mmCIF file of C-alpha atoms in Angstrom:
data_model
loop_
_atom_site.group_PDB
_atom_site.id
_atom_site.type_symbol
_atom_site.label_atom_id
_atom_site.label_comp_id
_atom_site.label_asym_id
_atom_site.label_seq_id
_atom_site.Cartn_x
_atom_site.Cartn_y
_atom_site.Cartn_z
ATOM 1 C CA MET D 1 -66.534 -59.916 32.580
ATOM 2 C CA SER D 2 -65.838 -62.053 35.676
ATOM 3 C CA THR D 3 -69.538 -62.100 36.562
ATOM 4 C CA LYS D 4 -70.469 -63.345 33.098
ATOM 5 C CA LEU D 5 -67.727 -65.991 33.151
ATOM 6 C CA PHE D 6 -69.015 -67.253 36.505
ATOM 7 C CA SER D 7 -72.530 -67.444 35.069
ATOM 8 C CA VAL D 8 -71.418 -69.525 32.083
ATOM 9 C CA ASN D 9 -69.224 -71.843 34.176
ATOM 10 C CA ASN D 10 -72.001 -72.252 36.728
ATOM 11 C CA THR D 11 -74.390 -73.290 33.933
ATOM 12 C CA VAL D 12 -71.904 -75.933 32.738
ATOM 13 C CA PHE D 13 -71.449 -77.152 36.319
ATOM 14 C CA LYS D 14 -75.205 -77.541 36.811
ATOM 15 C CA TYR D 15 -75.420 -79.382 33.465
ATOM 16 C CA LEU D 16 -72.684 -81.848 34.426
ATOM 17 C CA LYS D 17 -74.091 -82.293 37.937
ATOM 18 C CA THR D 18 -77.522 -83.166 36.551
ATOM 19 C CA LEU D 19 -75.985 -85.775 34.256
ATOM 20 C CA GLN D 20 -74.026 -87.290 37.140
ATOM 21 C CA ASP D 21 -77.115 -87.439 39.343
ATOM 22 C CA CYS D 22 -79.109 -89.156 36.593
ATOM 23 C CA SER D 23 -76.367 -91.700 35.956
ATOM 24 C CA ALA D 24 -76.024 -92.426 39.652
ATOM 25 C CA ARG D 25 -79.724 -93.213 39.886
ATOM 26 C CA GLY D 26 -79.461 -95.460 36.843
ATOM 27 C CA PHE D 27 -81.900 -93.793 34.447
ATOM 28 C CA SER D 28 -81.989 -91.448 31.461
ATOM 29 C CA ILE D 29 -84.660 -88.762 31.463
ATOM 30 C CA GLY D 30 -86.767 -89.255 28.354
ATOM 31 C CA ALA D 31 -84.274 -91.644 26.781
ATOM 32 C CA ALA D 32 -86.750 -94.513 26.475
ATOM 33 C CA SER D 33 -89.070 -92.568 24.191
ATOM 34 C CA LEU D 34 -86.241 -91.305 21.951
ATOM 35 C CA GLY D 35 -84.112 -94.436 21.823
ATOM 36 C CA SER D 36 -85.821 -95.692 18.672
ATOM 37 C CA VAL D 37 -85.801 -92.340 16.856
ATOM 38 C CA ASN D 38 -83.494 -92.403 13.836
ATOM 39 C CA VAL D 39 -82.972 -89.735 11.157
ATOM 40 C CA LYS D 40 -80.069 -91.371 9.329
ATOM 41 C CA GLY D 41 -80.123 -90.644 5.601
ATOM 42 C CA ARG D 42 -82.509 -87.695 5.915
ATOM 43 C CA SER D 43 -81.917 -84.171 4.676
ATOM 44 C CA CYS D 44 -82.470 -81.098 6.834
ATOM 45 C CA LEU D 45 -83.844 -78.212 4.795
ATOM 46 C CA THR D 46 -86.283 -77.035 7.477
ATOM 47 C CA LEU D 47 -87.216 -78.258 10.948
ATOM 48 C CA LYS D 48 -90.824 -78.215 9.757
ATOM 49 C CA ASP D 49 -90.015 -81.680 8.375
ATOM 50 C CA PHE D 50 -88.892 -83.033 11.764
ATOM 51 C CA SER D 51 -91.134 -84.244 14.579
ATOM 52 C CA SER D 52 -90.863 -83.172 18.198
ATOM 53 C CA ASP D 53 -89.016 -86.378 19.140
ATOM 54 C CA GLU D 54 -86.655 -86.062 16.192
ATOM 55 C CA ILE D 55 -85.667 -82.521 17.174
ATOM 56 C CA LYS D 56 -85.197 -83.597 20.785
ATOM 57 C CA ARG D 57 -83.031 -86.459 19.572
ATOM 58 C CA LEU D 58 -80.827 -84.033 17.607
ATOM 59 C CA LEU D 59 -80.394 -81.857 20.701
ATOM 60 C CA TRP D 60 -79.634 -84.914 22.828
ATOM 61 C CA VAL D 61 -76.902 -86.080 20.443
ATOM 62 C CA SER D 62 -75.478 -82.544 20.355
ATOM 63 C CA GLY D 63 -75.332 -82.304 24.150
ATOM 64 C CA ASP D 64 -73.756 -85.749 24.320
ATOM 65 C CA LEU D 65 -70.978 -84.831 21.880
ATOM 66 C CA LYS D 66 -70.322 -81.570 23.704
ATOM 67 C CA LEU D 67 -69.944 -83.326 27.045
ATOM 68 C CA ARG D 68 -67.825 -86.200 25.795
ATOM 69 C CA ILE D 69 -65.532 -84.215 23.490
ATOM 70 C CA LYS D 70 -65.261 -80.797 25.180
ATOM 71 C CA HIS D 71 -65.550 -81.646 28.869
ATOM 72 C CA GLU D 72 -64.360 -85.258 29.024
ATOM 73 C CA LYS D 73 -61.706 -84.790 26.291
ATOM 74 C CA GLN D 74 -62.721 -87.957 24.448
ATOM 75 C CA TYR D 75 -61.729 -88.571 20.829
ATOM 76 C CA LEU D 76 -64.739 -89.687 18.796
ATOM 77 C CA PRO D 77 -63.879 -90.282 15.108
ATOM 78 C CA LEU D 78 -67.507 -90.966 14.251
ATOM 79 C CA LEU D 79 -67.169 -89.546 10.727
ATOM 80 C CA GLN D 80 -63.782 -91.029 9.864
ATOM 81 C CA GLY D 81 -63.511 -91.756 6.149
ATOM 82 C CA LYS D 82 -66.420 -89.438 5.296
ATOM 83 C CA SER D 83 -66.381 -86.064 3.523
ATOM 84 C CA ILE D 84 -68.681 -83.051 3.328
ATOM 85 C CA ALA D 85 -69.087 -80.532 0.498
ATOM 86 C CA MET D 86 -69.700 -77.072 1.987
ATOM 87 C CA ILE D 87 -71.295 -74.825 -0.656
ATOM 88 C CA PHE D 88 -71.306 -71.140 0.327
ATOM 89 C CA GLU D 89 -73.012 -68.577 -1.893
ATOM 90 C CA LYS D 90 -72.994 -66.229 1.130
ATOM 91 C CA ARG D 91 -70.028 -65.452 3.384
ATOM 92 C CA SER D 92 -70.115 -66.701 6.968
ATOM 93 C CA THR D 93 -68.144 -66.893 10.211
ATOM 94 C CA ARG D 94 -70.115 -69.232 12.470
ATOM 95 C CA THR D 95 -71.573 -71.569 9.841
ATOM 96 C CA ARG D 96 -68.239 -72.140 8.126
ATOM 97 C CA MET D 97 -66.126 -72.476 11.271
ATOM 98 C CA SER D 98 -68.589 -74.692 13.144
ATOM 99 C CA THR D 99 -69.107 -77.056 10.207
ATOM 100 C CA GLU D 100 -65.510 -77.229 9.036
ATOM 101 C CA THR D 101 -63.914 -77.667 12.448
ATOM 102 C CA GLY D 102 -66.714 -79.901 13.716
ATOM 103 C CA PHE D 103 -66.556 -82.337 10.783
ATOM 104 C CA ALA D 104 -62.758 -82.511 11.073
ATOM 105 C CA LEU D 105 -62.938 -83.028 14.848
ATOM 106 C CA LEU D 106 -65.118 -86.081 14.187
ATOM 107 C CA GLY D 107 -62.495 -87.509 11.835
ATOM 108 C CA GLY D 108 -64.027 -86.435 8.522
ATOM 109 C CA HIS D 109 -62.781 -84.289 5.646
ATOM 110 C CA PRO D 110 -64.554 -80.970 4.938
ATOM 111 C CA CYS D 111 -64.270 -79.327 1.512
ATOM 112 C CA PHE D 112 -65.174 -75.617 1.330
ATOM 113 C CA LEU D 113 -66.677 -74.441 -1.983
ATOM 114 C CA THR D 114 -67.679 -70.905 -2.949
ATOM 115 C CA SER D 115 -69.587 -69.840 -6.051
ATOM 116 C CA GLN D 116 -66.171 -69.130 -7.615
ATOM 117 C CA ASP D 117 -65.053 -72.724 -7.007
ATOM 118 C CA ILE D 118 -67.953 -74.649 -8.536
ATOM 119 C CA HIS D 119 -70.374 -74.233 -11.442
ATOM 120 C CA LEU D 120 -73.644 -74.447 -9.471
ATOM 121 C CA GLY D 121 -76.334 -72.536 -11.341
ATOM 122 C CA VAL D 122 -73.859 -70.993 -13.791
ATOM 123 C CA ASN D 123 -72.147 -73.464 -16.125
ATOM 124 C CA GLU D 124 -73.740 -76.517 -14.519
ATOM 125 C CA SER D 125 -77.298 -77.121 -13.406
ATOM 126 C CA GLY D 126 -78.287 -77.831 -9.837
ATOM 127 C CA THR D 127 -79.423 -81.274 -10.988
ATOM 128 C CA ASP D 128 -76.019 -82.176 -12.388
ATOM 129 C CA THR D 129 -74.173 -80.670 -9.415
ATOM 130 C CA ALA D 130 -76.264 -82.713 -6.975
ATOM 131 C CA ARG D 131 -75.631 -85.942 -8.855
ATOM 132 C CA VAL D 132 -71.899 -85.283 -9.172
ATOM 133 C CA LEU D 133 -71.486 -84.449 -5.484
ATOM 134 C CA SER D 134 -73.484 -87.551 -4.532
ATOM 135 C CA GLY D 135 -70.674 -89.633 -6.017
ATOM 136 C CA LEU D 136 -67.851 -87.593 -4.488
ATOM 137 C CA CYS D 137 -68.880 -86.995 -0.872
ATOM 138 C CA ASP D 138 -71.230 -88.246 1.842
ATOM 139 C CA ILE D 139 -73.210 -85.111 2.705
ATOM 140 C CA VAL D 140 -73.657 -81.511 1.525
ATOM 141 C CA LEU D 141 -74.188 -78.332 3.516
ATOM 142 C CA ALA D 142 -75.297 -75.414 1.357
ATOM 143 C CA ARG D 143 -75.603 -71.772 2.412
ATOM 144 C CA VAL D 144 -77.603 -70.146 -0.377
ATOM 145 C CA TYR D 145 -79.665 -67.136 -1.363
ATOM 146 C CA SER D 146 -82.739 -68.992 -2.612
ATOM 147 C CA HIS D 147 -84.375 -71.889 -0.785
ATOM 148 C CA SER D 148 -85.314 -73.345 -4.172
ATOM 149 C CA THR D 149 -81.604 -74.103 -4.737
ATOM 150 C CA LEU D 150 -81.661 -76.403 -1.713
ATOM 151 C CA GLU D 151 -84.865 -78.056 -2.857
ATOM 152 C CA GLU D 152 -83.335 -78.800 -6.256
ATOM 153 C CA LEU D 153 -80.177 -80.222 -4.679
ATOM 154 C CA ASP D 154 -82.218 -82.383 -2.335
ATOM 155 C CA LYS D 155 -84.477 -83.653 -5.118
ATOM 156 C CA GLU D 156 -81.586 -84.832 -7.263
ATOM 157 C CA ALA D 157 -79.001 -85.891 -4.659
ATOM 158 C CA SER D 158 -78.732 -89.385 -3.182
ATOM 159 C CA ILE D 159 -77.002 -88.065 -0.044
ATOM 160 C CA PRO D 160 -78.275 -85.828 2.775
ATOM 161 C CA ILE D 161 -78.483 -82.064 2.166
ATOM 162 C CA ILE D 162 -78.274 -79.606 5.077
ATOM 163 C CA ASN D 163 -79.582 -76.054 4.888
ATOM 164 C CA GLY D 164 -76.739 -73.833 6.099
ATOM 165 C CA LEU D 165 -79.038 -70.805 5.575
ATOM 166 C CA SER D 166 -81.516 -69.774 2.901
ATOM 167 C CA ASP D 167 -83.878 -66.871 2.367
ATOM 168 C CA LEU D 168 -86.662 -68.834 4.102
ATOM 169 C CA TYR D 169 -85.050 -70.844 6.910
ATOM 170 C CA HIS D 170 -81.987 -71.196 9.139
ATOM 171 C CA PRO D 171 -82.553 -74.506 10.960
ATOM 172 C CA ILE D 172 -79.019 -75.041 12.237
ATOM 173 C CA GLN D 173 -79.155 -71.695 14.066
ATOM 174 C CA ILE D 174 -82.342 -72.704 15.865
ATOM 175 C CA LEU D 175 -80.860 -75.999 17.043
ATOM 176 C CA ALA D 176 -78.025 -74.006 18.634
ATOM 177 C CA ASP D 177 -80.489 -71.575 20.221
ATOM 178 C CA PHE D 178 -82.557 -74.308 21.829
ATOM 179 C CA LEU D 179 -79.516 -76.230 23.084
ATOM 180 C CA THR D 180 -78.306 -72.991 24.682
ATOM 181 C CA LEU D 181 -81.669 -72.391 26.374
ATOM 182 C CA GLN D 182 -81.884 -76.013 27.504
ATOM 183 C CA GLU D 183 -78.471 -75.748 29.141
ATOM 184 C CA HIS D 184 -79.321 -72.443 30.810
ATOM 185 C CA TYR D 185 -82.845 -73.133 32.073
ATOM 186 C CA GLY D 186 -82.625 -76.921 32.476
ATOM 187 C CA SER D 187 -85.836 -77.383 30.482
ATOM 188 C CA LEU D 188 -87.483 -75.898 27.409
ATOM 189 C CA SER D 189 -91.143 -76.715 27.978
ATOM 190 C CA GLY D 190 -93.108 -73.703 29.201
ATOM 191 C CA LEU D 191 -90.522 -71.073 28.263
ATOM 192 C CA THR D 192 -91.720 -67.937 26.478
ATOM 193 C CA VAL D 193 -89.491 -66.587 23.710
ATOM 194 C CA SER D 194 -90.125 -63.102 22.324
ATOM 195 C CA TRP D 195 -88.810 -62.236 18.886
ATOM 196 C CA ILE D 196 -88.343 -58.490 18.406
ATOM 197 C CA GLY D 197 -87.181 -57.468 14.946
ATOM 198 C CA ASP D 198 -87.397 -58.547 11.319
ATOM 199 C CA GLY D 199 -89.685 -61.373 10.149
ATOM 200 C CA ASN D 200 -86.795 -63.220 8.539
ATOM 201 C CA ASN D 201 -85.454 -66.739 7.997
ATOM 202 C CA VAL D 202 -84.360 -67.211 11.609
ATOM 203 C CA LEU D 203 -87.830 -66.285 12.844
ATOM 204 C CA HIS D 204 -89.399 -68.680 10.333
ATOM 205 C CA SER D 205 -87.291 -71.473 11.822
ATOM 206 C CA PHE D 206 -88.314 -70.493 15.354
ATOM 207 C CA MET D 207 -91.934 -70.691 14.203
ATOM 208 C CA MET D 208 -91.395 -74.183 12.768
ATOM 209 C CA THR D 209 -89.798 -75.471 15.984
ATOM 210 C CA ALA D 210 -90.959 -73.717 19.157
ATOM 211 C CA ALA D 211 -94.317 -75.435 19.618
ATOM 212 C CA LYS D 212 -92.748 -78.859 19.044
ATOM 213 C CA LEU D 213 -90.593 -78.241 22.116
ATOM 214 C CA GLY D 214 -93.358 -76.762 24.268
ATOM 215 C CA VAL D 215 -92.018 -73.210 23.861
ATOM 216 C CA HIS D 216 -94.386 -70.235 23.566
ATOM 217 C CA LEU D 217 -93.379 -67.757 20.845
ATOM 218 C CA LYS D 218 -94.370 -64.088 20.691
ATOM 219 C CA ILE D 219 -93.433 -61.840 17.775
ATOM 220 C CA ALA D 220 -93.048 -58.086 17.322
ATOM 221 C CA THR D 221 -92.149 -56.753 13.871
ATOM 222 C CA PRO D 222 -92.666 -53.384 12.204
ATOM 223 C CA LYS D 223 -95.605 -53.279 9.829
ATOM 224 C CA GLY D 224 -94.515 -54.535 6.449
ATOM 225 C CA TYR D 225 -91.843 -56.830 7.901
ATOM 226 C CA GLU D 226 -94.070 -59.593 9.264
ATOM 227 C CA PRO D 227 -93.101 -63.263 8.884
ATOM 228 C CA GLU D 228 -94.879 -65.380 6.297
ATOM 229 C CA LYS D 229 -97.238 -66.827 8.912
ATOM 230 C CA SER D 230 -98.033 -65.132 12.191
ATOM 231 C CA LEU D 231 -98.438 -66.455 15.719
ATOM 232 C CA VAL D 232 -98.747 -63.947 18.559
ATOM 233 C CA LEU D 233 -97.967 -60.933 16.402
ATOM 234 C CA THR D 234 -97.721 -57.277 17.359
ATOM 235 C CA SER D 235 -95.869 -54.159 16.248
ATOM 236 C CA ASP D 236 -95.152 -53.167 19.880
ATOM 237 C CA PRO D 237 -91.795 -54.511 21.203
ATOM 238 C CA MET D 238 -92.781 -53.926 24.840
ATOM 239 C CA GLU D 239 -95.978 -55.913 24.377
ATOM 240 C CA ALA D 240 -94.024 -58.817 22.929
ATOM 241 C CA ALA D 241 -91.407 -58.682 25.698
ATOM 242 C CA HIS D 242 -93.982 -58.700 28.500
ATOM 243 C CA GLY D 243 -93.654 -61.828 30.645
ATOM 244 C CA SER D 244 -91.014 -63.392 28.427
ATOM 245 C CA ASN D 245 -88.086 -65.598 29.477
ATOM 246 C CA VAL D 246 -86.013 -64.954 26.375
ATOM 247 C CA LEU D 247 -85.639 -61.853 24.190
ATOM 248 C CA VAL D 248 -84.309 -62.527 20.690
ATOM 249 C CA THR D 249 -83.397 -60.346 17.756
ATOM 250 C CA ASP D 250 -81.324 -60.556 14.592
ATOM 251 C CA THR D 251 -79.823 -58.242 12.007
ATOM 252 C CA TRP D 252 -82.238 -55.732 10.539
ATOM 253 C CA VAL D 253 -80.345 -55.636 7.221
ATOM 254 C CA SER D 254 -79.463 -59.080 5.873
ATOM 255 C CA MET D 255 -77.007 -59.833 3.092
ATOM 256 C CA GLY D 256 -78.606 -58.787 -0.173
ATOM 257 C CA GLN D 257 -80.656 -56.027 1.491
ATOM 258 C CA GLU D 258 -77.932 -53.393 1.673
ATOM 259 C CA GLU D 259 -79.807 -51.016 -0.648
ATOM 260 C CA GLU D 260 -82.718 -51.043 1.812
ATOM 261 C CA LYS D 261 -80.572 -50.118 4.813
ATOM 262 C CA LYS D 262 -81.631 -46.481 5.166
ATOM 263 C CA LYS D 263 -85.329 -47.331 4.954
ATOM 264 C CA ARG D 264 -84.999 -50.323 7.276
ATOM 265 C CA LEU D 265 -83.194 -48.359 9.978
ATOM 266 C CA LYS D 266 -86.009 -45.822 9.872
ATOM 267 C CA ASP D 267 -88.754 -48.473 9.959
ATOM 268 C CA PHE D 268 -87.141 -50.362 12.852
ATOM 269 C CA LYS D 269 -86.750 -47.305 15.069
ATOM 270 C CA GLY D 270 -87.855 -48.226 18.603
ATOM 271 C CA TYR D 271 -87.024 -51.920 18.186
ATOM 272 C CA GLN D 272 -83.598 -51.845 19.842
ATOM 273 C CA ILE D 273 -83.504 -54.265 22.792
ATOM 274 C CA THR D 274 -82.433 -52.465 25.961
ATOM 275 C CA LEU D 275 -82.727 -52.955 29.705
ATOM 276 C CA GLN D 276 -86.005 -51.054 29.442
ATOM 277 C CA THR D 277 -87.306 -53.768 27.092
ATOM 278 C CA GLY D 278 -86.236 -56.353 29.636
ATOM 279 C CA SER D 279 -87.938 -54.517 32.489
ATOM 280 C CA VAL D 280 -91.304 -56.010 31.468
ATOM 281 C CA ALA D 281 -89.905 -59.504 30.908
ATOM 282 C CA LYS D 282 -89.628 -62.180 33.603
ATOM 283 C CA PRO D 283 -86.963 -61.690 36.297
ATOM 284 C CA ASP D 284 -84.812 -64.478 34.824
ATOM 285 C CA TRP D 285 -84.892 -63.125 31.258
ATOM 286 C CA THR D 286 -82.011 -63.790 28.909
ATOM 287 C CA PHE D 287 -80.974 -62.541 25.474
ATOM 288 C CA LEU D 288 -80.084 -64.296 22.205
ATOM 289 C CA HIS D 289 -78.714 -62.995 18.896
ATOM 290 C CA CYS D 290 -77.407 -65.203 16.076
ATOM 291 C CA LEU D 291 -74.718 -62.610 15.150
ATOM 292 C CA PRO D 292 -73.208 -60.557 13.654
ATOM 293 C CA ARG D 293 -74.764 -57.806 15.755
ATOM 294 C CA LYS D 294 -75.159 -54.086 15.137
ATOM 295 C CA MET D 295 -75.571 -51.497 17.904
ATOM 296 C CA GLU D 296 -78.991 -50.395 16.675
ATOM 297 C CA GLU D 297 -80.388 -53.922 17.280
ATOM 298 C CA VAL D 298 -79.334 -54.270 20.927
ATOM 299 C CA ASP D 299 -77.336 -51.957 23.171
ATOM 300 C CA ASP D 300 -74.096 -52.861 24.968
ATOM 301 C CA GLN D 301 -75.777 -52.952 28.376
ATOM 302 C CA VAL D 302 -77.760 -55.998 27.280
ATOM 303 C CA PHE D 303 -75.368 -57.526 24.758
ATOM 304 C CA TYR D 304 -72.417 -57.732 27.159
ATOM 305 C CA SER D 305 -74.429 -58.356 30.309
ATOM 306 C CA PRO D 306 -74.695 -61.629 32.293
ATOM 307 C CA ARG D 307 -78.161 -62.009 30.757
ATOM 308 C CA SER D 308 -76.666 -62.340 27.288
ATOM 309 C CA LEU D 309 -76.159 -65.921 26.065
ATOM 310 C CA VAL D 310 -74.874 -64.910 22.630
ATOM 311 C CA PHE D 311 -71.375 -66.364 22.967
ATOM 312 C CA PRO D 312 -72.441 -69.771 24.376
ATOM 313 C CA GLU D 313 -75.087 -69.656 21.622
ATOM 314 C CA ALA D 314 -72.364 -69.091 18.997
ATOM 315 C CA GLU D 315 -70.264 -71.953 20.378
ATOM 316 C CA ASN D 316 -73.267 -74.266 20.339
ATOM 317 C CA ARG D 317 -73.468 -73.775 16.573
ATOM 318 C CA LYS D 318 -70.519 -76.186 16.500
ATOM 319 C CA TRP D 319 -71.977 -78.845 18.780
ATOM 320 C CA THR D 320 -75.395 -78.814 17.135
ATOM 321 C CA ILE D 321 -74.088 -79.034 13.570
ATOM 322 C CA MET D 322 -71.895 -81.899 14.745
ATOM 323 C CA GLY D 323 -74.918 -83.551 16.326
ATOM 324 C CA LEU D 324 -76.929 -83.082 13.142
ATOM 325 C CA MET D 325 -74.207 -84.445 10.853
ATOM 326 C CA VAL D 326 -73.612 -87.476 13.090
ATOM 327 C CA SER D 327 -77.352 -88.153 13.231
ATOM 328 C CA LEU D 328 -77.797 -87.931 9.449
ATOM 329 C CA LEU D 329 -74.762 -90.093 8.671
ATOM 330 C CA THR D 330 -74.597 -92.715 11.454
ATOM 331 C CA ASP D 331 -76.629 -94.801 13.877
ATOM 332 C CA TYR D 332 -74.882 -93.208 16.867
ATOM 333 C CA THR D 333 -76.638 -93.545 20.218
ATOM 334 C CA PRO D 334 -75.897 -90.923 22.918
ATOM 335 C CA GLN D 335 -74.002 -92.236 25.914
ATOM 336 C CA ILE D 336 -75.274 -89.684 28.412
ATOM 337 C CA PRO D 337 -78.712 -89.397 30.033
ATOM 338 C CA MET D 338 -80.964 -86.947 28.272
ATOM 339 C CA LEU D 339 -81.944 -83.792 30.092
ATOM 340 C CA LYS D 340 -85.534 -82.751 30.580
ATOM 341 C CA PHE D 341 -87.150 -80.993 27.657
#
């Protein structure tokens, strides 16, 4: 435990030291090219709709808020007087806590709504719900089963809609993943990320984003569980892990797939990430998992090791959703120099 704590604190120290060095020399790395990037008023249903510079800008704002609020203890009521409707068809720990606490920390008012609290898709159409919420709040985050629900909300709403998770994409998870890797490695460009597991919504979001940040993506899934579009695709986990900087997996049985559990556990046999998987990766390899985790997906030797970034990754869900909400609702400009991407 002490070794892992040292590793995390050392990463934060290197991050702060780099920012201090940049400030002392009077320049911001990459800031000139991103200074004019603005996504205010946009929705975020998938990162496929965002350019490389726009994604970098979101990560920059997120890192800025983390430094100023967490480490420098500044109070930044950037969303004072604003409110967010949080629609949750699916239960959640990280998405709810990061959004609710993050919006409140920025001075705004979050309102949590489950399918038992509102009429969405039952007694009231998505069209009417979107129009009603547009007059009652400033932004909506929706965690839904079907991506088409988000598309309907976005089509009819006059305020930004954020995808808190759908069957196709999980963009806010990927922002947290890439902020975590940026903090750990100091740069994203040239990294190789290997996905070993199900071809699900998180993988789809990796596929929409990795190349825009100069990250190589390799994928290993069992036959029959491939993502919608393939990149470097194999059914051999060791082949995918070979030469990789980052090993990533996710749950093999998502919410709504409980009846498939027995079959899925059988089909995913051999896909557990272990130290043996990491033995063919690069010497500096690390591990990510969006949580919650099951033992069959990754063993304790990896999950609780210094190579595991899962808990900084979980915390960064808060800073990246805050960065996204601030970017969609304000003209905020980061006050810190931007790190190398």
